[in-house]
C-alpha cells in the first residue's frame, strides 16, 4: 500500500479521500492543516480513520512513512507547497490547476524529473476510460473543424459574492474565478487531445473586484477552432462536442465527469456509451497514479507534465489577454 498525506481541509479533500479509499491503492496515512484549521482536520481524521494529524508542514515532510503528498489547497499556493514537498523527496499529486504561472509549472516539472519523483496533476477527465476512447475515436471523425465545450455551474459562493463578500473562489489574489477553476477542465480536454493551440483569446464577464465570473475562451489550431465556455455566475446544461467532416463526438455531462459519450460517424449507427467504471469521478485518476508509480512508468509522468505546462501557459496567456490582474 502507498502511504499518502492530504494537505488541506477544504471541500475537495474529503472528496479525494473518499475516492482514494474506493480505489484501494493508497492508504491515507496523515492529514495536514494550518493551526487554525486543526479541528477540521481532526474531524476528517476521525471520519476517515486517518491516524496522524499535522499542523507543521516540515514535520509532515520529515515523516519517512509518507510516500506521496496530495496538495488540495487554494490555487495560489500550489507551487509553494509542491516545491517544498519535492525538495523533501516526496512524490506529489497536485490538484488542478497545476500552478497559476507557466514558469512555476516548468520549475516544478524540472525539479521532479531531476529528482526522479512522481508528480501528477489531478485532472479527473484525463485519466478515465471515456477520455481514452474519445482519443482513439478522433481518427474516425475525419478533419476536425469545430470543438465546443461548456461547463457552466452556478457557484455555491456566488450569492455571497453578489452581496459583496469575496470568498477564495472569487478572489483574484488567490487566482480564483471561472477560468482557473471551472474552465480549466475544458482547456485540459482540448489540450489533452490536441496539444498547444496556435493562438487564443479570452473574453470574460468581470466582477466588481476584477475576477472573471464567466467567460469564453477561443483557441485556434491549424485546421479548427475550439470554444470553451466556463461560468460560475450562471448555469446551463454542460457538454463537450468535437465536430469533424465525417462525424462528431458529444459528451452529455460536465467535463469533470466525462460521462455518456455519443459517437456518431457518418454512415454508421450512433452509439452512446459510458466506459467509466466508478460513480465517483476521482477514483480512476488515483488508481492510474498508483499504477504508474508501482509500474515505474516515468515516461507517463513526463507526458503528463508536458500537458500540465501547456495548460498553465494557455491559462496564464488567457488571463493576461483579458486584461485581468491576478495575484496582486
Coordinates of C-alpha atoms in Angstrom, one line a residue:
X1 CA 0.0 0.0 0.0
X2 CA 1.2 3.5 -0.9
X3 CA 1.0 6.0 2.0
X4 CA -0.3 9.4 1.2
X5 CA -0.7 12.6 3.3
X6 CA -3.5 15.1 2.5
X7 CA -2.9 18.8 2.6
X8 CA -5.9 21.0 3.5
X9 CA -9.5 20.6 4.8
X10 CA -11.5 22.3 2.0
X11 CA -14.3 20.7 0.1
X12 CA -12.0 18.9 -2.4
X13 CA -10.1 17.0 0.4
X14 CA -12.9 14.7 1.7
X15 CA -13.9 14.1 -1.9
X16 CA -10.4 13.0 -2.7
X17 CA -10.1 10.8 0.5
X18 CA -13.3 9.1 -0.4
X19 CA -12.1 8.4 -4.0
X20 CA -8.7 7.2 -2.7
X21 CA -10.3 4.7 -0.3
X22 CA -12.6 3.4 -3.0
X23 CA -9.6 2.9 -5.3
X24 CA -7.8 0.8 -2.8
X25 CA -4.3 1.6 -4.0
X26 CA -3.4 4.4 -1.5
X27 CA -3.5 4.5 2.3
X28 CA -4.4 7.9 3.7
X29 CA -1.9 7.9 6.5
X30 CA -2.0 11.6 7.5
X31 CA -3.7 14.9 7.1
X32 CA -2.2 18.4 7.4
X33 CA -3.9 21.7 8.2
X34 CA -2.9 25.1 9.3
X35 CA -3.2 25.5 13.1
X36 CA -6.4 27.4 12.9
X37 CA -8.0 24.5 10.9
X38 CA -6.7 21.8 13.2
X39 CA -10.2 21.0 14.5
X40 CA -11.4 20.5 10.9
X41 CA -8.5 18.1 10.2
X42 CA -9.3 16.2 13.4
X43 CA -12.9 15.8 12.3
X44 CA -11.8 14.4 8.9
X45 CA -9.2 12.2 10.6
X46 CA -11.9 10.6 12.7
X47 CA -14.4 10.4 9.8
X48 CA -11.9 8.6 7.5
X49 CA -9.8 6.7 10.2
X50 CA -6.6 8.7 9.5
X51 CA -4.0 8.0 12.1
X52 CA -1.9 11.2 12.0
X53 CA -2.9 14.9 12.1
X54 CA -0.1 17.5 11.4
X55 CA -0.1 21.3 11.6
X56 CA 3.6 21.6 11.0
X57 CA 4.4 21.0 7.3
X58 CA 8.1 20.4 7.9
X59 CA 7.2 17.8 10.4
X60 CA 5.0 16.0 8.0
X61 CA 7.6 16.1 5.2
X62 CA 10.1 14.6 7.7
X63 CA 7.8 11.6 8.2
X64 CA 9.6 8.8 6.3
X65 CA 6.5 6.7 6.1
X66 CA 4.8 9.1 3.7
X67 CA 5.3 8.3 0.0
X68 CA 3.0 10.9 -1.5
X69 CA 1.6 14.3 -0.6
X70 CA -1.8 15.4 -2.0
X71 CA -2.0 19.2 -2.4
X72 CA -5.7 20.2 -2.1
X73 CA -5.1 23.9 -1.2
X74 CA -6.1 27.2 -2.9
X75 CA -4.7 27.8 -6.4
X76 CA -2.3 30.5 -5.4
X77 CA -0.2 28.2 -3.1
X78 CA 0.1 25.1 -5.3
X79 CA 3.6 26.0 -6.4
X80 CA 4.9 26.8 -2.9
X81 CA 3.7 23.6 -1.2
X82 CA 4.5 21.3 -4.1
X83 CA 8.1 22.6 -4.4
X84 CA 8.7 22.1 -0.7
X85 CA 7.4 18.6 -0.9
X86 CA 9.6 17.7 -3.9
X87 CA 12.7 19.3 -2.2
X88 CA 12.0 17.0 0.7
X89 CA 11.9 14.0 -1.6
X90 CA 8.2 13.4 -1.6
X91 CA 6.1 12.4 -4.6
X92 CA 3.1 14.7 -5.2
X93 CA -0.4 14.7 -6.5
X94 CA -1.4 18.2 -7.2
X95 CA -5.0 19.4 -7.7
X96 CA -5.9 21.4 -10.7
X97 CA -4.8 24.0 -11.8
X98 CA -1.2 22.7 -11.7
X99 CA 0.1 26.2 -11.0
X100 CA -1.0 29.7 -11.9
X101 CA 2.1 30.6 -13.8
X102 CA 3.9 28.8 -16.6
X103 CA 7.4 29.5 -15.1
X104 CA 6.2 27.8 -11.9
X105 CA 4.9 24.8 -13.8
X106 CA 8.2 24.4 -15.6
X107 CA 10.2 24.7 -12.5
X108 CA 8.2 22.0 -10.7
X109 CA 8.4 19.7 -13.6
X110 CA 12.1 20.1 -14.0
X111 CA 12.6 19.6 -10.2
X112 CA 10.6 16.4 -10.2
X113 CA 12.4 15.0 -13.2
X114 CA 15.8 15.9 -11.8
X115 CA 15.0 14.1 -8.6
X116 CA 13.1 11.3 -10.4
X117 CA 10.0 11.9 -8.3
X118 CA 6.4 11.3 -9.3
X119 CA 4.4 14.5 -9.9
X120 CA 0.8 14.2 -11.1
X121 CA -1.9 16.8 -11.8
X122 CA -5.3 15.6 -10.6
X123 CA -7.5 16.5 -13.6
X124 CA -10.2 13.8 -13.5
X125 CA -11.2 13.7 -17.1
X126 CA -7.7 13.0 -18.4
X127 CA -7.5 9.7 -16.5
X128 CA -10.8 8.0 -17.2
X129 CA -11.6 5.3 -19.9
X130 CA -14.1 7.6 -21.7
X131 CA -11.2 10.0 -22.4
X132 CA -9.1 7.3 -23.9
X133 CA -12.0 6.1 -26.0
X134 CA -12.5 9.6 -27.3
X135 CA -8.8 9.9 -28.1
X136 CA -8.9 6.6 -30.1
X137 CA -12.0 7.6 -32.0
X138 CA -10.8 11.0 -33.3
X139 CA -9.3 9.4 -36.4
X140 CA -12.8 8.3 -37.4
X141 CA -14.2 11.9 -37.4
X142 CA -12.3 13.0 -40.5
X143 CA -10.9 16.5 -40.4
X144 CA -11.7 18.2 -37.1
X145 CA -13.5 21.5 -37.7
X146 CA -15.1 22.8 -34.5
X147 CA -14.9 21.9 -30.8
X148 CA -17.4 23.2 -28.3
X149 CA -17.1 22.9 -24.5
X150 CA -19.4 24.3 -21.9
X151 CA -19.0 23.9 -18.2
X152 CA -21.5 26.2 -16.5
X153 CA -22.4 25.7 -12.9
X154 CA -23.8 28.3 -10.5
X155 CA -21.3 28.6 -7.7
X156 CA -22.4 28.0 -4.1
X157 CA -20.2 31.0 -3.3
X158 CA -21.8 33.4 -5.9
X159 CA -24.7 34.6 -3.7
X160 CA -22.2 35.8 -1.1
X161 CA -20.2 37.4 -3.9
X162 CA -23.2 39.3 -5.1
X163 CA -23.6 40.7 -1.6
X164 CA -20.0 41.9 -1.7
X165 CA -18.4 39.1 0.3
X166 CA -15.3 37.7 -1.5
X167 CA -14.5 34.1 -0.8
X168 CA -11.4 32.4 -2.2
X169 CA -13.3 31.1 -5.2
X170 CA -13.8 34.7 -6.4
X171 CA -10.6 36.3 -5.1
X172 CA -8.2 37.4 -7.8
X173 CA -5.3 37.5 -5.3
X174 CA -5.8 33.7 -4.9
X175 CA -6.3 33.1 -8.6
X176 CA -10.0 32.2 -8.2
X177 CA -12.5 32.9 -11.0
X178 CA -14.1 30.9 -13.8
X179 CA -11.1 30.2 -16.0
X180 CA -8.7 28.8 -13.4
X181 CA -11.5 26.8 -11.7
X182 CA -14.2 25.5 -14.0
X183 CA -13.0 26.3 -17.5
X184 CA -9.6 24.6 -16.8
X185 CA -11.4 21.3 -17.4
X186 CA -12.4 22.4 -20.9
X187 CA -8.8 23.6 -21.6
X188 CA -7.4 20.3 -20.3
X189 CA -9.8 18.3 -22.5
X190 CA -8.8 20.1 -25.7
X191 CA -5.0 20.3 -25.0
X192 CA -5.0 16.7 -23.7
X193 CA -6.3 15.6 -27.1
X194 CA -4.7 18.1 -29.5
X195 CA -1.7 19.8 -27.7
X196 CA -0.9 23.5 -27.7
X197 CA -3.1 26.0 -29.7
X198 CA -1.6 28.4 -32.2
X199 CA -3.3 31.3 -30.6
X200 CA -6.1 32.1 -28.1
X201 CA -8.4 34.9 -26.9
X202 CA -10.3 35.1 -23.7
X203 CA -13.4 37.4 -23.3
X204 CA -14.7 37.5 -19.7
X205 CA -17.6 38.9 -17.6
X206 CA -15.6 40.7 -14.9
X207 CA -17.0 41.2 -11.4
X208 CA -16.6 44.2 -9.1
X209 CA -13.3 43.1 -7.8
X210 CA -11.7 42.2 -11.1
X211 CA -12.5 38.5 -11.1
X212 CA -13.8 36.6 -14.2
X213 CA -17.1 35.2 -13.1
X214 CA -17.7 33.7 -16.5
X215 CA -16.1 33.8 -20.0
X216 CA -15.4 32.5 -23.4
X217 CA -12.0 31.2 -24.4
X218 CA -11.3 30.6 -28.2
X219 CA -8.3 28.5 -29.1
X220 CA -7.2 28.4 -32.7
X221 CA -5.4 25.4 -34.2
X222 CA -4.2 24.9 -37.8
X223 CA -7.4 23.5 -39.1
X224 CA -10.1 24.0 -36.4
X225 CA -11.3 26.3 -33.7
X226 CA -12.1 25.3 -30.1
X227 CA -14.5 27.3 -28.0
X228 CA -14.6 26.9 -24.2
X229 CA -17.4 28.4 -22.0
X230 CA -16.9 28.5 -18.3
X231 CA -19.4 30.1 -15.9
X232 CA -19.7 30.3 -12.2
X233 CA -22.3 33.1 -12.2
X234 CA -25.0 31.2 -14.2
X235 CA -25.8 27.6 -15.3
X236 CA -26.9 25.6 -18.3
X237 CA -26.6 22.0 -19.5
X238 CA -22.9 21.3 -19.7
X239 CA -21.4 19.3 -22.7
X240 CA -18.4 18.7 -24.9
X241 CA -18.6 18.4 -28.7
X242 CA -16.0 17.5 -31.2
X243 CA -17.1 18.0 -34.8
X244 CA -15.4 16.6 -37.9
X245 CA -16.3 16.4 -41.5
X246 CA -17.1 12.7 -41.1
X247 CA -18.9 12.7 -37.8
X248 CA -19.0 14.0 -34.2
X249 CA -18.5 13.0 -30.6
X250 CA -20.7 14.5 -27.9
X251 CA -20.4 14.2 -24.2
X252 CA -23.6 14.8 -22.3
X253 CA -22.2 15.6 -18.9
X254 CA -20.0 18.1 -17.1
X255 CA -16.4 17.8 -18.3
X256 CA -15.1 16.7 -14.9
X257 CA -17.3 13.7 -15.1
X258 CA -16.9 13.0 -18.8
X259 CA -19.8 10.5 -18.9
X260 CA -22.3 9.5 -21.6
X261 CA -20.2 9.6 -24.8
X262 CA -22.1 9.6 -28.0
X263 CA -20.2 8.7 -31.2
X264 CA -21.9 9.5 -34.5
X265 CA -19.9 8.5 -37.6
X266 CA -21.4 9.3 -41.0
X267 CA -23.0 6.1 -42.5
X268 CA -22.9 4.2 -39.2
X269 CA -25.5 3.9 -36.4
X270 CA -24.8 6.3 -33.5
X271 CA -23.5 4.7 -30.3
X272 CA -23.8 6.1 -26.7
X273 CA -21.5 4.6 -24.1
X274 CA -20.0 5.1 -20.7
X275 CA -16.8 3.2 -20.1
X276 CA -16.1 4.8 -16.7
X277 CA -16.2 2.1 -14.0
X278 CA -16.8 4.2 -10.9
X279 CA -19.6 6.6 -9.9
X280 CA -17.1 8.8 -8.1
X281 CA -15.4 10.9 -10.6
X282 CA -12.0 10.9 -8.9
X283 CA -11.4 7.2 -8.5
X284 CA -9.9 6.5 -11.9
X285 CA -7.2 9.1 -11.5
X286 CA -5.9 7.8 -8.2
X287 CA -5.8 4.2 -9.5
X288 CA -3.9 5.4 -12.5
X289 CA -1.4 7.4 -10.4
X290 CA -0.8 4.4 -8.2
X291 CA -0.3 2.0 -11.1
X292 CA 2.1 4.4 -12.8
X293 CA 4.1 4.6 -9.6
X294 CA 4.1 0.9 -9.0
X295 CA 4.9 0.2 -12.6
X296 CA 7.7 2.8 -12.6
X297 CA 6.3 4.2 -15.8
X298 CA 8.2 7.5 -15.7
X299 CA 7.6 8.3 -19.4
X300 CA 3.9 8.7 -18.5
X301 CA 4.8 11.1 -15.7
X302 CA 6.8 13.2 -18.2
X303 CA 3.9 13.2 -20.7
X304 CA 1.5 14.4 -18.1
X305 CA 3.8 17.2 -17.0
X306 CA 4.1 18.3 -20.6
X307 CA 0.4 18.7 -20.8
X308 CA 0.2 20.5 -17.5
X309 CA 2.8 23.0 -18.6
X310 CA 0.9 23.7 -21.9
X311 CA -2.4 24.1 -20.0
X312 CA -0.9 26.5 -17.4
X313 CA 0.7 28.6 -20.2
X314 CA -2.6 28.8 -22.0
X315 CA -4.5 29.8 -18.9
X316 CA -1.9 32.5 -18.0
X317 CA -2.0 33.8 -21.5
X318 CA -5.8 33.9 -21.5
X319 CA -5.9 35.9 -18.2
X320 CA -3.4 38.4 -19.5
X321 CA -5.2 38.6 -22.8
X322 CA -8.4 39.6 -21.0
X323 CA -6.6 42.3 -19.1
X324 CA -7.1 40.6 -15.7
X325 CA -4.6 41.2 -12.9
X326 CA -4.4 38.2 -10.6
X327 CA -2.1 37.7 -7.6
X328 CA -1.9 41.4 -6.9

